[in-house]
PDB file of C-alpha atoms in Angstrom:
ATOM      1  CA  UNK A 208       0.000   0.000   0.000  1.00  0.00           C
ATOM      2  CA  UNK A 209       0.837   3.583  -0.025  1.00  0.00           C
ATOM      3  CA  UNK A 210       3.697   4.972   2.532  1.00  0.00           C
ATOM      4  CA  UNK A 211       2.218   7.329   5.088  1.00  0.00           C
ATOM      5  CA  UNK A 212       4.219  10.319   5.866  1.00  0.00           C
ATOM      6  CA  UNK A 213       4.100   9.432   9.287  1.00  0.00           C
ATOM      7  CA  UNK A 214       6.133   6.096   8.709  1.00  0.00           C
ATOM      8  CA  UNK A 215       9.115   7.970   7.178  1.00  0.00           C
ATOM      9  CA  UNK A 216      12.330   8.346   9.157  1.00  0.00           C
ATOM     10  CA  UNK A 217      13.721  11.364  10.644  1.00  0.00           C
ATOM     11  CA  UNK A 218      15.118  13.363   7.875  1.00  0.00           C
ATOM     12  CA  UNK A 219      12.514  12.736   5.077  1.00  0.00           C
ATOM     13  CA  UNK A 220      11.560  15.001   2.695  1.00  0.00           C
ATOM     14  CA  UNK A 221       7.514  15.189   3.063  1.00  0.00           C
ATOM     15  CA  UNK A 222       6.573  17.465   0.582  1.00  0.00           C
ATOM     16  CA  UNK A 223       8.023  20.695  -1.612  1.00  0.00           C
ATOM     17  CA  UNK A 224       6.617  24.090  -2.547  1.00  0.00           C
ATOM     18  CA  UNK A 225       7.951  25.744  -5.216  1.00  0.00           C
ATOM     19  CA  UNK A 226       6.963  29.570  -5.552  1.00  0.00           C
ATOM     20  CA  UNK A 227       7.956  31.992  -8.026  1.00  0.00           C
ATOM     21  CA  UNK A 228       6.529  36.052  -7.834  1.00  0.00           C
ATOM     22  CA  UNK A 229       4.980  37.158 -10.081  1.00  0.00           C
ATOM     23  CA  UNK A 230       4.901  40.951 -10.106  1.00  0.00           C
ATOM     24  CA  UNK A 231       7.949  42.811  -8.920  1.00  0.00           C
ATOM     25  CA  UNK A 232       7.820  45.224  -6.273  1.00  0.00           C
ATOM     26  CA  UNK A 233      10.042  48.083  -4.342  1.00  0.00           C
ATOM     27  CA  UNK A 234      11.215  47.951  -0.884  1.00  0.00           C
ATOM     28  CA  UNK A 235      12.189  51.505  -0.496  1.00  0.00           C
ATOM     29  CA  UNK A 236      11.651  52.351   3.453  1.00  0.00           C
ATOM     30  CA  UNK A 237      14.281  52.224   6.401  1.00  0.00           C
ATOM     31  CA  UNK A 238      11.193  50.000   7.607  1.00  0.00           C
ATOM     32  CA  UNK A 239      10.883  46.089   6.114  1.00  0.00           C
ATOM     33  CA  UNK A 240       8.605  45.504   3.815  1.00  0.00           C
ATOM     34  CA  UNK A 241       7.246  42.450   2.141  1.00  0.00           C
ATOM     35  CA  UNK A 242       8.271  41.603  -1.421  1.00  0.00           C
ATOM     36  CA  UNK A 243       5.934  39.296  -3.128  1.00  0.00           C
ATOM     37  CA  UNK A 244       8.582  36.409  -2.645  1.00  0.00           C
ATOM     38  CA  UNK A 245       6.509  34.156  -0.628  1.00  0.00           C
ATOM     39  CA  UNK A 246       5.518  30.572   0.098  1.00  0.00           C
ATOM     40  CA  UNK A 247       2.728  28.404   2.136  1.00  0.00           C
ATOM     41  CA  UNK A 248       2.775  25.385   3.111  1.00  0.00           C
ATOM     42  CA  UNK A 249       0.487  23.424   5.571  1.00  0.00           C
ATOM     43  CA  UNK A 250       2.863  20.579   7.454  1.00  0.00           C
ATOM     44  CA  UNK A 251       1.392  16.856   7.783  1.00  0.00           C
ATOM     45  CA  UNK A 252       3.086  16.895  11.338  1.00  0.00           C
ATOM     46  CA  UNK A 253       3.546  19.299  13.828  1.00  0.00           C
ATOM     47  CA  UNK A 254       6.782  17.766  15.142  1.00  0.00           C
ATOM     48  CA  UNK A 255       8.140  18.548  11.315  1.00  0.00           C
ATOM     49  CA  UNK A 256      10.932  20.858  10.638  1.00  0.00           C
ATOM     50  CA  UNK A 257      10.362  23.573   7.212  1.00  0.00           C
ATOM     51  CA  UNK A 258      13.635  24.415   5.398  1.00  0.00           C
ATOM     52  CA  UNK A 259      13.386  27.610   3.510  1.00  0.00           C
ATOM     53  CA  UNK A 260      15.156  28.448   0.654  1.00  0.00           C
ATOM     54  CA  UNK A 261      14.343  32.105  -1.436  1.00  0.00           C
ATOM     55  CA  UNK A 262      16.546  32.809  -4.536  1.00  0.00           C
ATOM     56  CA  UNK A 263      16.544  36.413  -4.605  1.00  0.00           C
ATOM     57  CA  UNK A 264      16.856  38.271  -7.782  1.00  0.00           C
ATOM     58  CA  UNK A 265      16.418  42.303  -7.326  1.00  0.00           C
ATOM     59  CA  UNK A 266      18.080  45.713  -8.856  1.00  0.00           C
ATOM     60  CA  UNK A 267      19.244  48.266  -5.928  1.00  0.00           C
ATOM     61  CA  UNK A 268      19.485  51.801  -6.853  1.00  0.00           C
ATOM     62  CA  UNK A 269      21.343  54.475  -4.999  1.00  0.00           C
ATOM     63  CA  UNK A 270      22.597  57.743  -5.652  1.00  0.00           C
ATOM     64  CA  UNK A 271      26.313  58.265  -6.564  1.00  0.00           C
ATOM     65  CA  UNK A 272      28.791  58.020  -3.537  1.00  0.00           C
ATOM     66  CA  UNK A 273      25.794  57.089  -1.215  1.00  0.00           C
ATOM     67  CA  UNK A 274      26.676  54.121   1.011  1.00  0.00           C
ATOM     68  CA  UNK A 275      23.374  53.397   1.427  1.00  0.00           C
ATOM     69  CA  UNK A 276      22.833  49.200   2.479  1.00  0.00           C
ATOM     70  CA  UNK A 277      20.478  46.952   2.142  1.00  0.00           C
ATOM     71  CA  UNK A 278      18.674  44.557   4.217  1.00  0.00           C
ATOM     72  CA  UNK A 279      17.011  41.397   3.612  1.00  0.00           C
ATOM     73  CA  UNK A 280      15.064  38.941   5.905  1.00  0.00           C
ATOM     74  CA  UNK A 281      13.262  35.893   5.946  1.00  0.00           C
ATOM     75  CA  UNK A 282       9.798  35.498   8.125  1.00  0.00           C
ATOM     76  CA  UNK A 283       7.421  33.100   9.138  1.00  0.00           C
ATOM     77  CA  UNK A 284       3.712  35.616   9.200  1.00  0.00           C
ATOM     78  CA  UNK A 285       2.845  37.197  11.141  1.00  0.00           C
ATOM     79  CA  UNK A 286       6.272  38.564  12.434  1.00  0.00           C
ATOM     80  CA  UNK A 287       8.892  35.659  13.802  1.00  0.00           C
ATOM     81  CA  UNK A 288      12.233  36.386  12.016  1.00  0.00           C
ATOM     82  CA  UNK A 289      14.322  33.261  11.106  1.00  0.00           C
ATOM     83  CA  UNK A 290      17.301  35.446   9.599  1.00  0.00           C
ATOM     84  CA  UNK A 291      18.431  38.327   8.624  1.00  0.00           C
ATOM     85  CA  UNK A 292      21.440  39.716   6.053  1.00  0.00           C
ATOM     86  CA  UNK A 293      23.051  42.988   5.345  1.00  0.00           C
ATOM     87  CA  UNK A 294      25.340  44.092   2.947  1.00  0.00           C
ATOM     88  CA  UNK A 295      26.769  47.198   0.659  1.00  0.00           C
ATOM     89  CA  UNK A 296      26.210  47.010  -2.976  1.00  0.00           C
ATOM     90  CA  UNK A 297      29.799  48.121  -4.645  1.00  0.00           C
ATOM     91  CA  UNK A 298      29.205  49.926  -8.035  1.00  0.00           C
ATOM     92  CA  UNK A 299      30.396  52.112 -10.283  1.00  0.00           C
ATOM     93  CA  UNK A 300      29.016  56.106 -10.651  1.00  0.00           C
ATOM     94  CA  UNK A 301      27.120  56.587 -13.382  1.00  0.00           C
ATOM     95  CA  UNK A 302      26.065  59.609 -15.454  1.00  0.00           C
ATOM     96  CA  UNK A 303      22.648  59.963 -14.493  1.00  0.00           C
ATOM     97  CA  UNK A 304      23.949  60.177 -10.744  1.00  0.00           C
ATOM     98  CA  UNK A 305      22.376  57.222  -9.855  1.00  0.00           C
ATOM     99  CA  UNK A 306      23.602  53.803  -9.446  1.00  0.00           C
ATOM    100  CA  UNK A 307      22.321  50.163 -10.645  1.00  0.00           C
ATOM    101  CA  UNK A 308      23.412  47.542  -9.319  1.00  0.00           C
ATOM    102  CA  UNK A 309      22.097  43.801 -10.043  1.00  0.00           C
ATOM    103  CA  UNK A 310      21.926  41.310  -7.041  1.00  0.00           C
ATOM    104  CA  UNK A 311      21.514  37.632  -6.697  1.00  0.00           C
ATOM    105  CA  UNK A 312      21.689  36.438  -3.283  1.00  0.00           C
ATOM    106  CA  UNK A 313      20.398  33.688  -1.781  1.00  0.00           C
ATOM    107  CA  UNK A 314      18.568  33.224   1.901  1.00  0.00           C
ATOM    108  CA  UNK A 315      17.851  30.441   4.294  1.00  0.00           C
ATOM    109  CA  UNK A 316      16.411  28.817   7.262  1.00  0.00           C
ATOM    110  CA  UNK A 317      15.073  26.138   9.136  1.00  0.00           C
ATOM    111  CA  UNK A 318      12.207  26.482  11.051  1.00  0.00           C
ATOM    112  CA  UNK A 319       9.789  24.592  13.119  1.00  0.00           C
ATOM    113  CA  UNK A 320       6.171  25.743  12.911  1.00  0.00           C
ATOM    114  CA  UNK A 321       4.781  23.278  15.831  1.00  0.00           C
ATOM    115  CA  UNK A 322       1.817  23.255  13.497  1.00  0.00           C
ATOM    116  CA  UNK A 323      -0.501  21.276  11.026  1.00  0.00           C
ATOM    117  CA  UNK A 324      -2.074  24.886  10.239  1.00  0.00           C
ATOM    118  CA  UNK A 325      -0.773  26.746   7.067  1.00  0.00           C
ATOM    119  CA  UNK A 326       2.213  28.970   7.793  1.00  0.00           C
ATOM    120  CA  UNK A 327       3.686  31.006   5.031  1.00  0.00           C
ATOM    121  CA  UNK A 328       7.076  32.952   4.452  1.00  0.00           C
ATOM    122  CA  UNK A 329       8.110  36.000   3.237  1.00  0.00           C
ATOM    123  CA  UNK A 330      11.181  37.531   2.325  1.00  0.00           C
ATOM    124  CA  UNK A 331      11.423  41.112   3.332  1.00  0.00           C
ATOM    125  CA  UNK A 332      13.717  44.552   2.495  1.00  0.00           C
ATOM    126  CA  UNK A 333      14.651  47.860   3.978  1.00  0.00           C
ATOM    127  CA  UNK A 334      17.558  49.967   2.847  1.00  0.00           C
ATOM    128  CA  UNK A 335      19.569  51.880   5.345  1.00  0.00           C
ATOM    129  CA  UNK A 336      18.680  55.586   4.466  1.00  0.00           C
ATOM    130  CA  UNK A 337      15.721  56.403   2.144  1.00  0.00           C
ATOM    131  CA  UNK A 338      16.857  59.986   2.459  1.00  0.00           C
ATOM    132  CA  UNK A 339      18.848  59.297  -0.956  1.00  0.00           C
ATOM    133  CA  UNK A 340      16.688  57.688  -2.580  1.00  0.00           C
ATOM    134  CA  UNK A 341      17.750  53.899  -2.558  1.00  0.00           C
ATOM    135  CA  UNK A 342      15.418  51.105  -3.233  1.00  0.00           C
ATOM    136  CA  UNK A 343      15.437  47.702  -3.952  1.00  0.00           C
ATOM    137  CA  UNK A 344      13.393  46.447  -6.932  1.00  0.00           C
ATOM    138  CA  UNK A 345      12.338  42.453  -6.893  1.00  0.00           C
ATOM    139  CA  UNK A 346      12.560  40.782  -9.923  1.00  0.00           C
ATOM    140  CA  UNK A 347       9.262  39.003 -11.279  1.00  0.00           C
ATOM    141  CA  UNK A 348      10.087  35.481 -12.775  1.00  0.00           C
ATOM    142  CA  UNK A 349      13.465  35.272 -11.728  1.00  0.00           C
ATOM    143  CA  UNK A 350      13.099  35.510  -7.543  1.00  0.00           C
ATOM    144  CA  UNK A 351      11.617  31.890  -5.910  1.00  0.00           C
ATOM    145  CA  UNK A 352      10.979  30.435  -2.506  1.00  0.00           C
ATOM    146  CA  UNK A 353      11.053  26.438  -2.059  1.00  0.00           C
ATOM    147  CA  UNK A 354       9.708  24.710   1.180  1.00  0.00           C
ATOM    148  CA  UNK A 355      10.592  21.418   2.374  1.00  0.00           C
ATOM    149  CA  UNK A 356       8.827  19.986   5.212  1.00  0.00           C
ATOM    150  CA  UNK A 357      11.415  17.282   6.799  1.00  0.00           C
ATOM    151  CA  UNK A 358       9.761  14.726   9.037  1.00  0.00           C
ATOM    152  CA  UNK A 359      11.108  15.328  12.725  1.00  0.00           C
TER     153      UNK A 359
END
């Protein structure tokens, strides 16, 4: 007959969500704010672990000689942080005094719900000083989450 997720060993992979946005959006506040890369998933157990994964794809603009950094995070909604990364985006100036600068980066965690409820994540941004007009545009297409639920 048909393997129940509850007769798995320790370390199984359950089930995967795959998500990929699609519309981009702007984080361009000193306070997070959600990008549309997000995933649900409702676990079979609640003594199963999630790993999250987001592929982030995203253009960060800045003005010329601003050292303006940006912020990423990963949550499980409503607000419980898993992780969170910072970082300076090294560019060139450009004419328009303004400067582009392509990231891919790539975020992580594992979590553990305690749940059989839905839970979904979110990967959010904040730049350090909106005075100078940086922001951080997420790709559409490009930027994904995966889920794994891992029996416990």
């Amino acid at each position: 007959g048909a393997v129940e997720s509850g007769d798995l060993p320790a370390g199984s992979v359950i089930q995967v969500v795959e998500a990929t946005i699609t519309s981009p959006t702007n984080a361009n506040s000193t306070s997070y704010v959600n990008s549309n890369i997000q995933a649900s998933i409702t676990p079979y157990n609640s003594s199963n672990k999630i790993l999250v994964f987001a592929s982030i794809s995203a253009d960060f603009i800045r003005e010329n000689n601003d050292l303006t950094g940006l912020y990423q995070r990963l949550i499980r909604e409503p607000s419980q942080i898993l992780t969170e990364k910072f970082g300076f985006i090294g560019a060139q100036p450009s004419s328009t005094g303004f400067i582009y600068s392509h990231i891919n980066d790539f975020i992580a965690s594992i979590d553990f719900p305690n749940t059989t409820s839905e839970v979904t994540y979110k990967v959010q941004g904040k730049v350090s000083d909106n005075a100078n007009a940086a922001q951080i545009r997420y790709q559409q297409g490009t930027s994904k989450m995966f889920l794994l639920e891992i029996a416990g």
